[in-house]
Short mmCIF file of C-alpha atoms in Angstrom, two decimals:
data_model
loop_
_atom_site.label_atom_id
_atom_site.label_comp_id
_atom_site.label_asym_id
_atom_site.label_seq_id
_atom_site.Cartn_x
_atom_site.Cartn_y
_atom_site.Cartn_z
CA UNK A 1420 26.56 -11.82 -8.17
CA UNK A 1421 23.85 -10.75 -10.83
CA UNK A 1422 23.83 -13.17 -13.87
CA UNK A 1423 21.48 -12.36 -16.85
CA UNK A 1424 21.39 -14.72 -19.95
CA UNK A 1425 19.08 -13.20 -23.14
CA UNK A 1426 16.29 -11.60 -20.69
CA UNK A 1427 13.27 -11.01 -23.01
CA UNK A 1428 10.28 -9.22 -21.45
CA UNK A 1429 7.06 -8.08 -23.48
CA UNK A 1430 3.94 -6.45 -22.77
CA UNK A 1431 0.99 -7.68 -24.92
CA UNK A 1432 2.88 -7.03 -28.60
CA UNK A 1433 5.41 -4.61 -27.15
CA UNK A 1434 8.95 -6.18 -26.77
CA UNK A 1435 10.30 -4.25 -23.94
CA UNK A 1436 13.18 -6.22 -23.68
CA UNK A 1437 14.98 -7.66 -26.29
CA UNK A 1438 17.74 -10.30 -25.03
CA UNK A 1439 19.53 -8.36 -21.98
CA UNK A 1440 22.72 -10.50 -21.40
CA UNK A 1441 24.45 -8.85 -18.66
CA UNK A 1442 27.10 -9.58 -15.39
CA UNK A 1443 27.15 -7.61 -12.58
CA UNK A 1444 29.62 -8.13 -10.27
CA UNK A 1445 29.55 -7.80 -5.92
CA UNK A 1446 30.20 -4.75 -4.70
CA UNK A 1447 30.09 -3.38 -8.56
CA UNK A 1448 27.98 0.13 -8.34
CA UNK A 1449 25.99 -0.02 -11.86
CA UNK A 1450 24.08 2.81 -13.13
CA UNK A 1451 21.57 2.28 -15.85
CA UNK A 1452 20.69 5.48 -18.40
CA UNK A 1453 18.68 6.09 -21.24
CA UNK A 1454 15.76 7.75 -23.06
CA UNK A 1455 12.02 6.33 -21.87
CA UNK A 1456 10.84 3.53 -23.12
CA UNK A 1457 14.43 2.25 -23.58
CA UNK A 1458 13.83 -0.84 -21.09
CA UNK A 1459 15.76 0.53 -18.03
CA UNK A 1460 12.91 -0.12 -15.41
CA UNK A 1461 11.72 -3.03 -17.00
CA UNK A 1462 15.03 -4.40 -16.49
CA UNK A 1463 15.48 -3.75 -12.91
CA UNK A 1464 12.41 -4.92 -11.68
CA UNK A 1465 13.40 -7.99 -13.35
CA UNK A 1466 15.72 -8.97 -11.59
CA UNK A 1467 13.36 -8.80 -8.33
CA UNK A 1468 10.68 -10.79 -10.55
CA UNK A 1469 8.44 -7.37 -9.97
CA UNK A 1470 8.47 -8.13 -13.32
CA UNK A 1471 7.95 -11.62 -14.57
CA UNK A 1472 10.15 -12.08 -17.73
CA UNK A 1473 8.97 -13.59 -20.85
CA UNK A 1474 11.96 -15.49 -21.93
CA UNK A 1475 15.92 -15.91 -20.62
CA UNK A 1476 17.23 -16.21 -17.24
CA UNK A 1477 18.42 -14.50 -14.58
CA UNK A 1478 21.01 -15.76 -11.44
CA UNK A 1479 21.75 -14.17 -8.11
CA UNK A 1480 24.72 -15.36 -6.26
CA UNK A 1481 24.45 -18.15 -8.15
CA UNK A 1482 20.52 -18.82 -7.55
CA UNK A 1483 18.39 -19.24 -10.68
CA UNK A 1484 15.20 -16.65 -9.98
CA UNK A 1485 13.73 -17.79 -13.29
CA UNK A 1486 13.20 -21.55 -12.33
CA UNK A 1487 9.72 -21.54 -11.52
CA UNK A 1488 10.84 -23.37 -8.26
CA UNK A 1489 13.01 -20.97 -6.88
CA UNK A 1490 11.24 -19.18 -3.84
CA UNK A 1491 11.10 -15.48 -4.68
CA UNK A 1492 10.49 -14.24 -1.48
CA UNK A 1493 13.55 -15.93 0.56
CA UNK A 1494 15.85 -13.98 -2.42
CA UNK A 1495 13.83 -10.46 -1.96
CA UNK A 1496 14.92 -10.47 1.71
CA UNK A 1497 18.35 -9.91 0.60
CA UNK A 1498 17.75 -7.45 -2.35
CA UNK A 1499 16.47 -4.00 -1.40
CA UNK A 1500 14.27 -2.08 -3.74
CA UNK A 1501 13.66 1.91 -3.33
CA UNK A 1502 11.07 3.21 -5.93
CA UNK A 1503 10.60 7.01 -7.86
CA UNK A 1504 6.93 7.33 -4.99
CA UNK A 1505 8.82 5.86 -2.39
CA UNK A 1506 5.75 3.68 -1.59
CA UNK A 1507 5.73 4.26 2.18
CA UNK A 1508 3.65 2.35 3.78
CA UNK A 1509 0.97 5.72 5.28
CA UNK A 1510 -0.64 3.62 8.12
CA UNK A 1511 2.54 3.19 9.84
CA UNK A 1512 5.04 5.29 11.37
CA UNK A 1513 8.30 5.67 10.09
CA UNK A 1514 9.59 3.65 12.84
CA UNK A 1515 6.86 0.99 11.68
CA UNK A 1516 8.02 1.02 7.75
CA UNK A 1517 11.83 0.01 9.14
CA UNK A 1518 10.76 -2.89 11.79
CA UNK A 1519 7.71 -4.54 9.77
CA UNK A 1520 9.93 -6.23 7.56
CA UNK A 1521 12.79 -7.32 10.34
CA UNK A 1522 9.94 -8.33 12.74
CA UNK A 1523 7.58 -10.46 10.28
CA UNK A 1524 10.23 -11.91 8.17
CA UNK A 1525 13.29 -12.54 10.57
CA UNK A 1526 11.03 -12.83 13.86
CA UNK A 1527 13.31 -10.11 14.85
CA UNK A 1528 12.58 -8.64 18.53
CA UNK A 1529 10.82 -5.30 18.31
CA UNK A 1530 13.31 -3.79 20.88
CA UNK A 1531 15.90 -5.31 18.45
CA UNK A 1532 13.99 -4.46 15.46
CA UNK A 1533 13.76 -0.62 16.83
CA UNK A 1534 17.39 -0.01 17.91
CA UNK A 1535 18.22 -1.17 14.20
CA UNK A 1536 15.58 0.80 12.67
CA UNK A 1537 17.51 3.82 14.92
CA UNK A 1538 20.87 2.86 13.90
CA UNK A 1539 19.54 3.29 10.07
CA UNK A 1540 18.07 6.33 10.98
CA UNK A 1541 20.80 7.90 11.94
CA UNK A 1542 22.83 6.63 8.78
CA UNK A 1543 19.72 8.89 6.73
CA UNK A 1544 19.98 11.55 9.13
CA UNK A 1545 16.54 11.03 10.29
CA UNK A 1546 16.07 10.21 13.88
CA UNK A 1547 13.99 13.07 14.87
CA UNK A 1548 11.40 11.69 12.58
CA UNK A 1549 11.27 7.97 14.03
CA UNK A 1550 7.99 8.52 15.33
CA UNK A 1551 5.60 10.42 12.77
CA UNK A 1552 3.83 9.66 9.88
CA UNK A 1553 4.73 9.57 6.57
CA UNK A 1554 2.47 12.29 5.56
CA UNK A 1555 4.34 14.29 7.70
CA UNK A 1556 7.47 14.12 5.84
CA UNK A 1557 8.82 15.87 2.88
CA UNK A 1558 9.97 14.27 -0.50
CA UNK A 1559 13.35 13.66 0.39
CA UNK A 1560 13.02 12.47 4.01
CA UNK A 1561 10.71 10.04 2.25
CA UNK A 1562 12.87 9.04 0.00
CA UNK A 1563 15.68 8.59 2.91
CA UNK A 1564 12.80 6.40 4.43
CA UNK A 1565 12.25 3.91 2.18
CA UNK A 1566 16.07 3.78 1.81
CA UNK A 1567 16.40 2.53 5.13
CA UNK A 1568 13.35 0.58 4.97
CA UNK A 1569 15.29 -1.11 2.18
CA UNK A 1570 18.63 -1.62 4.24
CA UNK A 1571 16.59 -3.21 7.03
CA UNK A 1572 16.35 -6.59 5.70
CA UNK A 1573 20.63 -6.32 5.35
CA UNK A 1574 20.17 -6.57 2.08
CA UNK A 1575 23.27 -7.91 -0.32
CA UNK A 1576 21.99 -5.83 -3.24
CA UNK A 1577 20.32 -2.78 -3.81
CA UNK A 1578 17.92 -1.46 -6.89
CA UNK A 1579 17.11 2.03 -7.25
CA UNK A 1580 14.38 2.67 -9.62
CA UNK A 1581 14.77 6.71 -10.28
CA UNK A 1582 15.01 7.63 -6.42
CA UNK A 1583 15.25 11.26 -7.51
CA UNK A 1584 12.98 11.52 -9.82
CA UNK A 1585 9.95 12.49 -8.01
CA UNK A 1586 11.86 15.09 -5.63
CA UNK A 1587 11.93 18.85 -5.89
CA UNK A 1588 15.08 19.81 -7.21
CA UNK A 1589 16.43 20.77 -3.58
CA UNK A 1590 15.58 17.47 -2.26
CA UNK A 1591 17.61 15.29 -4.98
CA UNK A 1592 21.08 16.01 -3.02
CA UNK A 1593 19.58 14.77 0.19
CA UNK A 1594 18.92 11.42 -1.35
CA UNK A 1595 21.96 11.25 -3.46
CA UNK A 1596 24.32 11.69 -0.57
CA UNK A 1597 22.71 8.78 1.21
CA UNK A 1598 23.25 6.70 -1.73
CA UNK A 1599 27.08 7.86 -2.05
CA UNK A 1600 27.14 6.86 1.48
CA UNK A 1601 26.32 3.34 0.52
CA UNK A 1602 28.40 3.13 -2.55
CA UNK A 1603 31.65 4.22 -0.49
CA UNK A 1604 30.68 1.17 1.66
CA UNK A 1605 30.33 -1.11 -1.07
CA UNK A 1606 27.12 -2.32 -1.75
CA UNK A 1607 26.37 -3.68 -4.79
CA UNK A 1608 23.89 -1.07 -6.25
CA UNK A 1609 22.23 -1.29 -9.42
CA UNK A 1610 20.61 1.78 -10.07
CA UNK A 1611 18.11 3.45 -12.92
CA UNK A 1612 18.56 7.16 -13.19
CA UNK A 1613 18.65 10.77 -15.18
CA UNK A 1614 21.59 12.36 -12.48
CA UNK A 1615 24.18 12.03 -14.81
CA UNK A 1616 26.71 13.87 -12.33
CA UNK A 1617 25.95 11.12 -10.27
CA UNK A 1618 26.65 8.57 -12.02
CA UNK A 1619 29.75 9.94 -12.87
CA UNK A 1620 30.77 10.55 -9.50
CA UNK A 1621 29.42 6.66 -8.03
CA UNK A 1622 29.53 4.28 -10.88
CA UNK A 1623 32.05 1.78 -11.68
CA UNK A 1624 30.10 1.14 -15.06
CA UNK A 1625 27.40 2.49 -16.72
CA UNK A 1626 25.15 0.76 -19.22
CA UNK A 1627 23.41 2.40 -22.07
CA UNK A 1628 19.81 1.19 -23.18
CA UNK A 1629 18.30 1.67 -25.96
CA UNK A 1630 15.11 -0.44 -27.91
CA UNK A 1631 15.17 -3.30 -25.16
CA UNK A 1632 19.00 -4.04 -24.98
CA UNK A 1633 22.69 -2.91 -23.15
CA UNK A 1634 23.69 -0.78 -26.73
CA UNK A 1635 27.02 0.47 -24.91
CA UNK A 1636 28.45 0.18 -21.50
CA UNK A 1637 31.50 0.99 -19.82
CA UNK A 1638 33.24 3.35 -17.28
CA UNK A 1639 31.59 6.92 -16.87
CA UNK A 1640 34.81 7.90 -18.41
CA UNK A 1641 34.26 5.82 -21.43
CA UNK A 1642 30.84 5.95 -22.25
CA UNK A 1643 29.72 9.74 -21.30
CA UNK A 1644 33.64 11.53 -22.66
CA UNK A 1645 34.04 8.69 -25.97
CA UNK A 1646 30.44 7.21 -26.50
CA UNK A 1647 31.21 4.87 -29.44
CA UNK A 1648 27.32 4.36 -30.68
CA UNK A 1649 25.58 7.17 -32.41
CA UNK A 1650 22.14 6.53 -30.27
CA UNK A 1651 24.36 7.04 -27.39
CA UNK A 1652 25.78 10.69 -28.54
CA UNK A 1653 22.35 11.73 -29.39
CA UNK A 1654 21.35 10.79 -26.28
CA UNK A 1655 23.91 12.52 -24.13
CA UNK A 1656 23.95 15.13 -26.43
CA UNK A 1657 20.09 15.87 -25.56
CA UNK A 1658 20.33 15.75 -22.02
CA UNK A 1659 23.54 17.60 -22.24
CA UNK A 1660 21.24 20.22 -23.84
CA UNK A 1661 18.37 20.45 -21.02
CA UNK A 1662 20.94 20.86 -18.43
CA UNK B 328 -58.86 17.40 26.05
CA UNK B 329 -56.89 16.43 23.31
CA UNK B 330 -53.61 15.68 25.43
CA UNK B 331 -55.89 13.82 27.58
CA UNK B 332 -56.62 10.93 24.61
CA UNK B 333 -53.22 11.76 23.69
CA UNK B 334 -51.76 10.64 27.25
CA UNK B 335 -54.49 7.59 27.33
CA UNK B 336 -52.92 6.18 24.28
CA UNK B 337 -49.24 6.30 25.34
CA UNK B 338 -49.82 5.07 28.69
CA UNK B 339 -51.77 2.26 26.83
CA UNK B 340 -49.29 1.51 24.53
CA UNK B 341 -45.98 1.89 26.49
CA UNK B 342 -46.86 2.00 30.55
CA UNK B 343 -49.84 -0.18 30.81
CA UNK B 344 -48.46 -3.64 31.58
CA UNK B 345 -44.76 -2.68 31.39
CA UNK B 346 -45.45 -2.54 27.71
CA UNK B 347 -42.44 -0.39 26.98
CA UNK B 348 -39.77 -3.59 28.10
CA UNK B 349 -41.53 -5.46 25.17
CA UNK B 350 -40.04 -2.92 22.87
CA UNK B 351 -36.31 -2.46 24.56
CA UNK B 352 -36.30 -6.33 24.77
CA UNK B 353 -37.19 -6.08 20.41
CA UNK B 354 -34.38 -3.81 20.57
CA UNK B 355 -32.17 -6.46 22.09
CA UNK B 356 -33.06 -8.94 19.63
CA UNK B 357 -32.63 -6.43 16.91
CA UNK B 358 -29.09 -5.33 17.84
CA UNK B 359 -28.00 -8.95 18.52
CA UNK B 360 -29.21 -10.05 14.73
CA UNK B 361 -27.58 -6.82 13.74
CA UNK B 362 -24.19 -7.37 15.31
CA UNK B 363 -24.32 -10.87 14.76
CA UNK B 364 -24.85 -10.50 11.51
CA UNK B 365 -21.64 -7.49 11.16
CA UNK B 366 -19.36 -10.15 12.23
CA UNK B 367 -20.57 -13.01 10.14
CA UNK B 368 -20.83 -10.91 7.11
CA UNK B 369 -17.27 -9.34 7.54
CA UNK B 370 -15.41 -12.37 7.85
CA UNK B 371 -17.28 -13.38 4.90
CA UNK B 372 -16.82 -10.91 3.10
CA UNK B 373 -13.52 -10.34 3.64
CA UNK B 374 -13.20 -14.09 2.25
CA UNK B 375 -15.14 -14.03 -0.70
CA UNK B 376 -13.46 -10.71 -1.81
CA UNK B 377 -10.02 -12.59 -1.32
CA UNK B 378 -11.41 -15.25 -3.43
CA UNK B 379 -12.94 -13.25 -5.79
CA UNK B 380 -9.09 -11.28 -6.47
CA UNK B 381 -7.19 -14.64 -5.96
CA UNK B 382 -6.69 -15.05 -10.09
CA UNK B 383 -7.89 -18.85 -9.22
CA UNK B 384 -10.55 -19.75 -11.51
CA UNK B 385 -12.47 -22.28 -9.28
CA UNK B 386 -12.38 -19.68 -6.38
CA UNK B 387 -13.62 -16.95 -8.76
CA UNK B 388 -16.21 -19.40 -9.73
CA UNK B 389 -17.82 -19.76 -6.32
CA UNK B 390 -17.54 -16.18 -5.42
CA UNK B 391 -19.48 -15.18 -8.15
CA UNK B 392 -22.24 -17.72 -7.82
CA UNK B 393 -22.61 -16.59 -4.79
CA UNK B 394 -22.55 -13.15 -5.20
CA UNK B 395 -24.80 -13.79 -7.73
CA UNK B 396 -27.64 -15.60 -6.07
CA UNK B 397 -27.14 -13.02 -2.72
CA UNK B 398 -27.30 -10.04 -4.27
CA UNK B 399 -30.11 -10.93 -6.97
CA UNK B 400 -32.47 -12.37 -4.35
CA UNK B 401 -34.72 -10.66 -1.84
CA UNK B 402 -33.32 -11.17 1.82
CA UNK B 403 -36.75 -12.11 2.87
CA UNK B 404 -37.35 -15.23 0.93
CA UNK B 405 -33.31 -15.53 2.15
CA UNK B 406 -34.64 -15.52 5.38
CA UNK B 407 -37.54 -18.16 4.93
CA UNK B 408 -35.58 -20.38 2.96
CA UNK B 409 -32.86 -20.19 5.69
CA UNK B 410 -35.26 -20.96 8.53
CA UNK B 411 -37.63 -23.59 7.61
CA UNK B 412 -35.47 -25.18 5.09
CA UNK B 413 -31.62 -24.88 5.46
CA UNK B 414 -31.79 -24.87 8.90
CA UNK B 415 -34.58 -26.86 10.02
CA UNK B 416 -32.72 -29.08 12.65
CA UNK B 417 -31.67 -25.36 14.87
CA UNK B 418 -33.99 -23.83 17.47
CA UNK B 419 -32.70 -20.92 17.85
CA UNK B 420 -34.00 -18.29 15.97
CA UNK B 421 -31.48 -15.50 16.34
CA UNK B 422 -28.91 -17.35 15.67
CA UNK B 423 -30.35 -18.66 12.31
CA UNK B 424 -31.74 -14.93 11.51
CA UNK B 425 -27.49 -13.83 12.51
CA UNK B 426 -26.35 -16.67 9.79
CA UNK B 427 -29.22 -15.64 7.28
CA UNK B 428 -28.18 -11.91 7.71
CA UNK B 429 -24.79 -12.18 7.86
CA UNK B 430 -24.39 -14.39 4.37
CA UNK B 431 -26.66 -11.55 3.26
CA UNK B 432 -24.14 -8.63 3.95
CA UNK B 433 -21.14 -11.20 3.21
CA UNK B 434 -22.34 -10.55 -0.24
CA UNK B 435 -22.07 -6.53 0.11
CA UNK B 436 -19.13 -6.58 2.27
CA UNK B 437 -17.15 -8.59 -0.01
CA UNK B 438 -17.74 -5.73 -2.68
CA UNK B 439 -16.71 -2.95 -0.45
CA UNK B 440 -13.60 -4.74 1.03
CA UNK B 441 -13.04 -5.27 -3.30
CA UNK B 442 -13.48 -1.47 -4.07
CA UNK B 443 -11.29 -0.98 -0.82
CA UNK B 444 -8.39 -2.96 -2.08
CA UNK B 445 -8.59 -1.73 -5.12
CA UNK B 446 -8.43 1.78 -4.71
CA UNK B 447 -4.99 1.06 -2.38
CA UNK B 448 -1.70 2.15 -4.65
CA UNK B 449 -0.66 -0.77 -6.58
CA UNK B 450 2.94 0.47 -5.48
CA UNK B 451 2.21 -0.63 -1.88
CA UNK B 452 2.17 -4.34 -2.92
CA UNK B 453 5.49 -3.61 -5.16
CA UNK B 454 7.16 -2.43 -1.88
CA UNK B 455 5.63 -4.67 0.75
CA UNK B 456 6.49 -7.81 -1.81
CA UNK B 457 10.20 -5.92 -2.54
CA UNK B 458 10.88 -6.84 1.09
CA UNK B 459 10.26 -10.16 1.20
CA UNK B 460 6.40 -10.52 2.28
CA UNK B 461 4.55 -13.33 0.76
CA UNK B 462 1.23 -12.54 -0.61
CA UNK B 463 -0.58 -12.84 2.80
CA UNK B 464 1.67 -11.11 4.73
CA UNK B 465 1.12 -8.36 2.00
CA UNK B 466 -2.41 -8.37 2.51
CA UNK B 467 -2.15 -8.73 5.81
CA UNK B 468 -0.01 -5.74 7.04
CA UNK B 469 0.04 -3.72 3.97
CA UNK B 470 -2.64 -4.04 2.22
CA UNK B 471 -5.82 -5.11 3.94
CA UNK B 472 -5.55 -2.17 6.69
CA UNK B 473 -5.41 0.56 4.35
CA UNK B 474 -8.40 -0.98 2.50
CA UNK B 475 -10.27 -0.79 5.26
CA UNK B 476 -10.07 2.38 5.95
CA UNK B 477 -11.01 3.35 2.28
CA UNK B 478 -13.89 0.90 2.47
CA UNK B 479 -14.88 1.97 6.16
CA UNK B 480 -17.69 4.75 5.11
CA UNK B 481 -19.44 2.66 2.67
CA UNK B 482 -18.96 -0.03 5.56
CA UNK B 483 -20.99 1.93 7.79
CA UNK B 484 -23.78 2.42 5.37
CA UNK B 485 -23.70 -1.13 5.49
CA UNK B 486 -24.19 -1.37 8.85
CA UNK B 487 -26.36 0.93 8.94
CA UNK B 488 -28.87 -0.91 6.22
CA UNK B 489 -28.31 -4.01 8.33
CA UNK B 490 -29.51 -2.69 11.18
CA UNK B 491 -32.87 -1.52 9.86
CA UNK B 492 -33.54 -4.70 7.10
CA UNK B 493 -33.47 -7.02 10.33
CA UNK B 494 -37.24 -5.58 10.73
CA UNK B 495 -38.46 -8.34 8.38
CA UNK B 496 -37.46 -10.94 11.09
CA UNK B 497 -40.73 -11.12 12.27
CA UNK B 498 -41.32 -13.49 9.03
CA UNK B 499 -39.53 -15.85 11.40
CA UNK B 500 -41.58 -14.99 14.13
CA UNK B 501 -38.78 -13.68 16.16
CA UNK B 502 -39.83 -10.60 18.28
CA UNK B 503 -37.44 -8.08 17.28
CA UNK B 504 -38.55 -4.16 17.78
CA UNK B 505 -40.78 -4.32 14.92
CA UNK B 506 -42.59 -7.10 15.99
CA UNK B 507 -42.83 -5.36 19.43
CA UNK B 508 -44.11 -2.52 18.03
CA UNK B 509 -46.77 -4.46 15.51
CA UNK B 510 -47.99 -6.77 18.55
CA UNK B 511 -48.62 -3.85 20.86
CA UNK B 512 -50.15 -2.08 17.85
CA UNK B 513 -52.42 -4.60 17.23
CA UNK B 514 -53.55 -5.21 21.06
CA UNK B 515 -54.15 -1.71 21.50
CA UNK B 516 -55.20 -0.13 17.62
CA UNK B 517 -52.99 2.53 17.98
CA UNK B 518 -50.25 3.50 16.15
CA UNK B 519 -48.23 4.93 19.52
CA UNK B 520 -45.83 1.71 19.68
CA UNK B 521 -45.18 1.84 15.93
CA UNK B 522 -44.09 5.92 16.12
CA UNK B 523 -41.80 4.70 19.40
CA UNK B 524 -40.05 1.84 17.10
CA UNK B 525 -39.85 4.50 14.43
CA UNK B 526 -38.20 7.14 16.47
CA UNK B 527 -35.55 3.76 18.47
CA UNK B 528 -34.25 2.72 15.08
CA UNK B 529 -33.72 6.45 14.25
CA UNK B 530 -31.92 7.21 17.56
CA UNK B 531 -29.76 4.50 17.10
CA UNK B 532 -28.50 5.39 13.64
CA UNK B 533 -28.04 8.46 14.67
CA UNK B 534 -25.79 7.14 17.40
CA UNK B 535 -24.01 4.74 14.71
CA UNK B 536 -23.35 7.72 12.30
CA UNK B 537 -21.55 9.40 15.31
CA UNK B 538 -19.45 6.71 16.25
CA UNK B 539 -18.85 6.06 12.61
CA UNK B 540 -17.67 9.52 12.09
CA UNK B 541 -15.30 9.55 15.32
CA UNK B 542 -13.74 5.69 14.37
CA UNK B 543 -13.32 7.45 10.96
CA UNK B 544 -11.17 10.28 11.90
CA UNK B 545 -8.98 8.61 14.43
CA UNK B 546 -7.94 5.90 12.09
CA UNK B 547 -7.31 8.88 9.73
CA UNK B 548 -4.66 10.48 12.06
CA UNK B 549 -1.91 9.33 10.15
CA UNK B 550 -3.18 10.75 7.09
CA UNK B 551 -2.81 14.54 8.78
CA UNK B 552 0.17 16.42 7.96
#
């Protein structure tokens, strides 16, 4: 589903990437970890072109993003994208963040458009909030939001750039469960994150970054109980710590 | 006594031969140049900023020129150029003083709109553009609204300035409320008409502030928690 072949990104003289060669699979839940400034955003916003890469390539469902061709927008309809601010948009309702996309993009009917938005609602657990601002809300009703914001364009894959990290601590199992929710349904969901319970619990794999590149990957069991790379222990070993 | 000279000089100015219409119909022709003008100058402005943040170097090109020449020029000799030289073939002076005027504020407009879009969270692009909006559609639904409302105060100061630099269209001979006021003054030597212009344009900027202030806080509603 998600094909990437020696993905290079830099920024000015930083190398941010460093030849990502990866293969996700459909309906594969992937959770990326690792210290800051390892590459792990970079890498997801990739593979939306949020970020334009320097070198390598990238497929989806069999597409090549990279060709300079390739329309971009047609393949963001069917990948979803929730970010750490949530990025609601503040002059509409949260009714209005759910049907822009449906009714601009798929000409959808606003009474159509609304008893979707609804239906997603009630998947977040947020239809008493259809109709108010965004403002109004709190951190993880945002966040629950702009998940269903995503999940209005029926999208085929989902990125999750640290949903959580922006959310009081009491907020962070709010958002989680939603996103357990989708993972027990199968969507492919590639995901950037510091919950390391959670990606224990969700994950079918879990990739390591470190210095631009996928260092280690495997199952949670693998890679968080018998971590093979040293980087990798120190790394767990830290966060381990904090916790 | 006094009031008595007083009284002789208003009625002179204003009441004697319906003077006072001369300076409600200079009001007319002022607010038409001014609103005119508003219209001109936003969709102008709206385009030149677009061209200006396009990252297309020709575009860039010509909205700088022009902001250039607009902004580093006074709108008077704008004004006369515009009337007996760009436009020499139209007869109608409020129209060419609305097209003079309006490329003016264009120029202003297209900065505000620019500081607008600027100051909107680069994040809102990232999500409107995650979803599958093109770049207009961005702009359009995402973008573009919330500018305006960051550029809307400095807008109204716009308007505002608009409003009272249309004065100098008597250089055109068009008989906006200054020119009212200046004829009157000059039929009767007193300085009654001028003092009644005066205290017009200040009445309705008053009026604009408050209207301003009200358009300001309803489109801020959704900004209240």
């Amino acid at each position: 589903m998600i094909s990437v072949e020696n993905l290079c990104k830099t920024f000015g003289k930083l190398q941010v990437l460093n030849g990502v060669t990866e293969h996700i699979e459909k309906g594969e839940q992937v959770v990326i970890i690792g210290p800051s400034g390892s590459g792990k955003s970079t890498f997801l916003r990739c593979l939306n072109l949020l970020e334009i890469p320097t070198s390598g390539k990238i497929f989806i469902e069999g597409e090549e993003i990279t060709d300079p061709h390739h329309d971009i927008n047609r393949l963001r309809q069917k990948m979803g994208m929730v970010f750490q601010q949530f990025n609601l948009f503040p002059h509409y309702s949260v009714l209005g963040n759910i049907t822009l996309a449906p009714m601009k993009l798929k000409k959808m009917k606003a009474k159509d458009a609304e008893d979707l938005a609804m239906s997603l609602l009630s998947k977040v657990g947020l239809t008493a909030k259809a109709n108010v601002y965004p403002a109004q809300l709190s951190g993880g009703q945002k966040q629950r939001v702009a998940i269903a914001r995503a999940l209005a364009m029926g999208p085929d894959i989902m990125l999750f750039d640290e949903p959580t990290s922006a959310l009081d601590p009491e907020m962070v199992g709010e958002v989680l469960k939603v996103m357990a929710d989708l993972a027990r349904d199968g969507m492919t969901m590639v995901l950037v994150t510091h919950e390391m319970a959670f990606a224990k619990e969700v994950a079918q794999r879990v990739f390591f970054m470190d210095g631009g590149k996928i260092l280690e990957q495997g199952t949670p069991e693998e890679l968080f109980n018998h971590p093979q790379e040293q980087r990798t222990k120190d790394f767990l070993e830290r966060v381990r710590d904090c916790k | 006594m006094v009031f008595a000279e007083l009284y002789d000089k208003i009625y002179l100015s204003l009441i004697y031969a319906d003077r006072w219409k001369q300076l409600f119909q200079g009001l007319g022709v002022t607010a038409e140049i001014t609103l005119g003008a508003l219209c001109v100058g936003i969709v102008l402005g709206v385009l030149i900023c677009l061209m200006k943040i396009s990252g297309n170097k020709p575009l860039q090109w010509i909205a700088d020129i022009y902001l250039t020449v607009i902004r580093g020029t006074p709108m008077v000799v704008q004004l006369l150029i515009m009337w007996y030289f760009v436009l020499v073939a139209m007869d109608n002076k409020v129209l060419a003083a609305i097209i003079a005027f309006g490329i003016n504020s264009g120029a202003y407009v297209a900065e505000i709109i620019r500081g607008g879009i600027l100051a909107v969270d680069y994040g809102q692009t990232e999500a409107g553009r995650s979803l599958g909006l093109n770049y207009v559609q961005n702009m359009r639904y995402i973008v573009l609204p919330q500018a305006f409302k960051n550029a809307l105060p400095p807008l109204g100061n716009e308007l505002i300035t608009l409003f009272k630099e249309t004065a100098i269209v008597g250089y055109i001979a068009l008989k906006d409320l200054t020119r009212a006021a200046d004829t009157i003054r000059s039929a009767t030597y007193s300085p009654v008409a001028l003092f009644t212009a005066a205290l017009l344009y200040l009445l309705v900027v008053l009026i604009l502030t408050r209207l301003l202030a009200i358009f300001e806080r309803r489109l801020r509603a959704s900004d209240k928690r």
